[in-house]
Amino acid sequence: MPKFIISYVKYVDYVSTKFGRLSMYLIFLMIGTLLLGAITRNILNFPLSWTVEMAQFTITAYYILGGPYSMQMDDHVRMDLIYGLYSDKTKARIDVFTNIFLLVYLIVLLIGAISSTQYAIEYGQRKFSQWNPSMIPIKIIMTFGIFLMILQTISTFFKDLAKSMGASIT
Amino acid sequence: MSYELIGMSMFGGMLLMMLTGQRIFAAIGFVSAIAALFLWGNGGVQMPFSAAFKLFNWYPLLTLPLFIYMGYILSESGIADDLYHMFHVWFGGLKGGLAIGTIALMIVISAMNGLSVAGMAIGATIALPEMLKRGYDKIMITGVVQAGSSLGILIPPSVVLVLYGMIARQPVGKLWLAGAIPGLMMAGLFIIYIAVRCKLQPDLAPALSEEERNLSLSAKLQVLKAGITPFLIFFFMTGLFIMGVTSLVESSAVGATAATIAAIAKRRLNRKVIEATMRKTLGISCMFMWIILAALSFGAVFDGIGAVKSIESLFITNWNLTPWEVLIMMQLSYLLMGTFLDDTAMLVIVAPLYVPLVKVLGFDPVWYGVLYTITCQIAYMTPPFGYNLFLMRAMAPKEISLMDIYRSIIPFVLIMTLALVLVMVFPQIALWLPEYVYSR
């Protein structure tokens, strides 16, 4: 494999891992916020209106930013009825092609994300609720996460390509 | 191209894409994106991303990562080992006692967690090796763990019923209560089956040796302490929710906290456990959420071409079926699709098509929720694509082959089908408890 591809894979995997590891901790933020809401309402008799919405924002960041890392770790299920019968090399050959479908889906997602973020920024979009938070931060996070997912898919594509030729990039 | 044909080719395209072995979410997402672009051109480009905001608004899904987290804390921190030991000591003397004890263990795990993954992990890593060591028949016990863990989604709390509640717009509390008695009934049927089978074929499950059984009564009572923690967790989580103290998503956070505190109290929470729990929770949650994201987009396209109306007219106008026939058709088609499709995806794609139909036909949507969950349980276990089968192979000891796993489920699938028929014929099995609680 050419050197620039190897360093691309290395760099993208590094960034995905960092963001994945970061979003791992968001589970505690979700638990904490929801618990805070339950405690203040029941024990202190002081209901907070924003806890569930905050948790909604958190879970969105959690799975979108965690997506590239989970793909790197190969956590996403496949239907391995036929696929499972092949050797690793053949699996990689098939993946080289089918990764393109994944890429198409992610690009359509990204186009939607960008135009939705532009809209939010242009009109200062807010969530219609008592707390009334701005939608801009979460949309930027989502757009970034999807973009990173695309970079990770390309990295995975290179890794599969190398594997299909009997080499490996690690 | 007629809309029916588009719908069919979307479905076919999705199946074909899945067969290539590409990640499930990619297969679904790709087909939905292409269909949206094909049908609505530039207007359709937003569709896959809008699904993310539909997902955002489905806030009860917050329970999903929290239950996954809780399940891993319970299995990684060894709380489940003590529980298994308790059932081992108390049931070990019976013929097939460890298998019956495993079902009991699964009931307790199910009452603490809303997914079947937790029970599966605990059953495959703790109960299976113990039973294998004692000469239990491997095919029978593989089935026991799979069937037992599937109770996780029927006995409250249940994530599948949360998802169903969002789609059908029914209160989750009612749905959870409706699942309780059918879940216990099904567990009872499993136990009867194991007891009868072991009576007829005693070599399948040898009783424990004398010295293993001969524990003093005080030692036997001592191990019962293991039951206190699960009871407390169940009370704080499901109890407070049913009593209306905590909301649904709050209760899952309370459960996650209670499990963490229990692990700390047992001095089993170390860096390694936390690291493994966080890593796996992120992995499994991402897998589920990305599938749901793609499936919601697929569902939106289906909605756009009026798939609900065409199924309705197919069943009622064209085929002239009575409501009961439609109901049976739906369950059958569900089982059939469940063997090919990923279960989470099926839930999000197919349930929105069927639930409005159930309401049109005049059936109780709460009752249908239970039927639907039992069907999901069966679908989870039937090859070639059963999520449980897949997990089982990853988690079970090496000597259990894929063929063993496939063969092991047959009697249990038959029992579950029997349970499904019983709940269909006698709706009160499901509806009595929620009606009793909510009418007070």
Short mmCIF file of C-alpha atoms in Angstrom, two decimals, chain B residues 244-432:
data_model
loop_
_atom_site.label_atom_id
_atom_site.label_comp_id
_atom_site.label_asym_id
_atom_site.label_seq_id
_atom_site.Cartn_x
_atom_site.Cartn_y
_atom_site.Cartn_z
CA GLY B 244 -45.45 6.84 39.42
CA VAL B 245 -42.50 8.19 41.41
CA THR B 246 -40.00 8.12 38.56
CA SER B 247 -40.62 8.50 34.85
CA LEU B 248 -39.69 5.70 32.45
CA VAL B 249 -36.27 6.99 31.45
CA GLU B 250 -35.49 8.09 34.99
CA SER B 251 -36.26 4.60 36.26
CA SER B 252 -33.69 3.08 33.94
CA ALA B 253 -31.11 5.57 35.23
CA VAL B 254 -32.08 4.60 38.79
CA GLY B 255 -31.63 0.94 37.85
CA ALA B 256 -28.22 1.60 36.33
CA THR B 257 -27.18 3.48 39.46
CA ALA B 258 -28.52 0.75 41.75
CA ALA B 259 -26.57 -1.91 39.85
CA THR B 260 -23.41 0.20 40.04
CA ILE B 261 -23.85 0.72 43.79
CA ALA B 262 -24.42 -3.01 44.28
CA ALA B 263 -21.21 -3.75 42.39
CA ILE B 264 -19.31 -1.23 44.53
CA ALA B 265 -20.76 -2.71 47.71
CA LYS B 266 -19.55 -6.14 46.65
CA ARG B 267 -16.11 -4.62 46.00
CA ARG B 268 -16.18 -5.90 42.46
CA LEU B 269 -16.08 -2.64 40.58
CA ASN B 270 -12.53 -2.11 39.42
CA ARG B 271 -10.95 -0.27 36.50
CA LYS B 272 -11.09 -3.34 34.28
CA VAL B 273 -14.82 -3.91 34.85
CA ILE B 274 -15.66 -0.26 34.22
CA GLU B 275 -13.54 -0.14 31.08
CA ALA B 276 -15.07 -3.34 29.67
CA THR B 277 -18.59 -2.19 30.56
CA MET B 278 -18.21 1.24 28.94
CA ARG B 279 -16.59 -0.19 25.81
CA LYS B 280 -19.22 -2.88 25.27
CA THR B 281 -22.10 -0.56 26.14
CA LEU B 282 -20.94 1.91 23.50
CA GLY B 283 -20.47 -0.85 20.92
CA ILE B 284 -23.86 -2.51 21.39
CA SER B 285 -25.71 0.81 21.74
CA CYS B 286 -24.16 2.15 18.53
CA MET B 287 -25.05 -1.03 16.71
CA PHE B 288 -28.71 -0.76 17.80
CA MET B 289 -29.01 3.00 17.30
CA TRP B 290 -27.52 3.02 13.81
CA ILE B 291 -29.83 0.19 12.77
CA ILE B 292 -32.84 2.06 14.18
CA LEU B 293 -31.66 5.26 12.46
CA ALA B 294 -31.52 3.51 9.09
CA ALA B 295 -34.76 1.61 9.70
CA LEU B 296 -36.62 4.81 10.58
CA SER B 297 -35.55 6.28 7.28
CA PHE B 298 -36.68 3.13 5.49
CA GLY B 299 -39.98 3.30 7.37
CA ALA B 300 -40.47 6.94 6.38
CA VAL B 301 -40.14 6.03 2.70
CA PHE B 302 -42.60 3.17 3.22
CA ASP B 303 -44.95 5.62 4.86
CA GLY B 304 -44.56 8.01 1.95
CA ILE B 305 -45.69 5.41 -0.59
CA GLY B 306 -48.71 4.48 1.53
CA ALA B 307 -47.65 0.96 2.44
CA VAL B 308 -50.07 0.78 5.38
CA LYS B 309 -53.03 1.42 3.12
CA SER B 310 -51.96 -1.16 0.58
CA ILE B 311 -51.43 -3.88 3.19
CA GLU B 312 -54.78 -3.03 4.70
CA SER B 313 -56.55 -3.27 1.36
CA LEU B 314 -54.67 -6.45 0.50
CA PHE B 315 -55.75 -8.23 3.66
CA ILE B 316 -59.26 -6.87 4.09
CA THR B 317 -60.56 -5.97 0.64
CA ASN B 318 -58.67 -8.29 -1.69
CA TRP B 319 -58.34 -11.41 0.38
CA ASN B 320 -61.53 -10.80 2.33
CA LEU B 321 -60.08 -12.02 5.63
CA THR B 322 -61.83 -11.86 9.00
CA PRO B 323 -60.07 -9.88 11.74
CA TRP B 324 -58.76 -13.07 13.38
CA GLU B 325 -57.40 -14.37 10.11
CA VAL B 326 -55.61 -11.07 9.57
CA LEU B 327 -54.15 -11.30 13.06
CA ILE B 328 -52.87 -14.82 12.45
CA MET B 329 -51.51 -13.80 9.03
CA MET B 330 -49.64 -10.93 10.64
CA GLN B 331 -48.04 -13.17 13.26
CA LEU B 332 -47.10 -15.76 10.64
CA SER B 333 -45.58 -13.18 8.30
CA TYR B 334 -43.74 -11.75 11.26
CA LEU B 335 -42.23 -15.11 12.14
CA LEU B 336 -41.30 -15.71 8.53
CA MET B 337 -39.66 -12.30 8.16
CA GLY B 338 -38.01 -12.68 11.53
CA THR B 339 -36.02 -15.61 10.26
CA PHE B 340 -34.47 -13.48 7.52
CA LEU B 341 -34.44 -9.94 8.82
CA ASP B 342 -32.57 -8.36 11.64
CA ASP B 343 -34.96 -8.13 14.57
CA THR B 344 -34.44 -4.52 15.58
CA ALA B 345 -34.86 -3.45 12.00
CA MET B 346 -37.96 -5.58 11.63
CA LEU B 347 -39.42 -3.98 14.71
CA VAL B 348 -39.01 -0.46 13.38
CA ILE B 349 -39.98 -1.23 9.78
CA VAL B 350 -42.82 -3.72 10.13
CA ALA B 351 -44.49 -2.76 13.39
CA PRO B 352 -45.60 0.68 12.07
CA LEU B 353 -47.33 -1.15 9.21
CA TYR B 354 -49.20 -3.58 11.44
CA VAL B 355 -50.11 -1.56 14.50
CA PRO B 356 -52.60 0.77 12.74
CA LEU B 357 -54.21 -2.32 11.23
CA VAL B 358 -54.63 -3.87 14.68
CA LYS B 359 -56.47 -0.75 15.80
CA VAL B 360 -58.69 -0.72 12.69
CA LEU B 361 -59.64 -4.33 13.36
CA GLY B 362 -60.75 -3.45 16.87
CA PHE B 363 -58.15 -5.42 18.84
CA ASP B 364 -56.64 -4.15 22.07
CA PRO B 365 -53.22 -2.66 21.23
CA VAL B 366 -51.88 -3.50 24.70
CA TRP B 367 -52.76 -7.15 24.19
CA TYR B 368 -51.24 -7.08 20.72
CA GLY B 369 -48.06 -5.67 22.26
CA VAL B 370 -47.66 -8.88 24.22
CA LEU B 371 -48.34 -11.07 21.18
CA TYR B 372 -45.86 -8.99 19.28
CA THR B 373 -43.19 -9.39 21.95
CA ILE B 374 -43.61 -13.17 22.09
CA THR B 375 -43.30 -13.25 18.31
CA CYS B 376 -40.12 -11.18 18.64
CA GLN B 377 -38.78 -13.68 21.16
CA ILE B 378 -39.37 -16.50 18.71
CA ALA B 379 -37.89 -14.50 15.85
CA TYR B 380 -34.80 -13.76 17.94
CA MET B 381 -34.19 -17.50 18.21
CA THR B 382 -35.01 -18.83 14.76
CA PRO B 383 -32.29 -19.33 12.14
CA PRO B 384 -30.76 -18.22 9.88
CA PHE B 385 -30.85 -14.74 11.36
CA GLY B 386 -31.67 -14.85 15.02
CA TYR B 387 -29.85 -12.27 17.05
CA ASN B 388 -29.72 -14.67 20.00
CA LEU B 389 -28.20 -17.43 17.90
CA PHE B 390 -25.52 -15.07 16.80
CA LEU B 391 -24.72 -13.92 20.33
CA MET B 392 -24.88 -17.46 21.64
CA ARG B 393 -22.22 -18.62 19.25
CA ALA B 394 -19.99 -15.75 20.29
CA MET B 395 -20.43 -16.34 24.01
CA ALA B 396 -20.91 -20.09 24.54
CA PRO B 397 -18.05 -22.51 25.31
CA LYS B 398 -16.25 -23.84 22.23
CA GLU B 399 -17.61 -27.40 22.35
CA ILE B 400 -21.08 -26.10 21.47
CA SER B 401 -21.28 -25.92 17.69
CA LEU B 402 -23.61 -23.86 15.55
CA MET B 403 -25.52 -27.03 14.67
CA ASP B 404 -26.03 -27.76 18.38
CA ILE B 405 -27.40 -24.25 18.82
CA TYR B 406 -29.80 -24.68 15.92
CA ARG B 407 -31.04 -28.03 17.17
CA SER B 408 -31.35 -26.90 20.77
CA ILE B 409 -34.04 -24.33 20.13
CA ILE B 410 -36.65 -26.61 18.49
CA PRO B 411 -38.56 -27.76 21.62
CA PHE B 412 -38.42 -24.27 23.11
CA VAL B 413 -39.72 -22.59 19.97
CA LEU B 414 -42.66 -25.03 20.07
CA ILE B 415 -43.34 -24.12 23.72
CA MET B 416 -43.16 -20.41 22.92
CA THR B 417 -45.57 -20.89 20.05
CA LEU B 418 -47.91 -22.64 22.48
CA ALA B 419 -47.63 -19.64 24.83
CA LEU B 420 -48.37 -17.33 21.90
CA VAL B 421 -51.53 -19.30 21.05
CA LEU B 422 -52.62 -19.32 24.71
CA VAL B 423 -52.33 -15.53 24.97
CA MET B 424 -54.15 -15.14 21.66
CA VAL B 425 -57.06 -17.33 22.76
CA PHE B 426 -57.18 -16.06 26.36
CA PRO B 427 -56.37 -12.32 26.23
CA GLN B 428 -57.00 -12.07 29.96
CA ILE B 429 -53.63 -13.74 30.64
CA ALA B 430 -52.06 -10.49 29.47
CA LEU B 431 -54.76 -7.97 30.28
CA TRP B 432 -55.85 -8.95 33.77
#
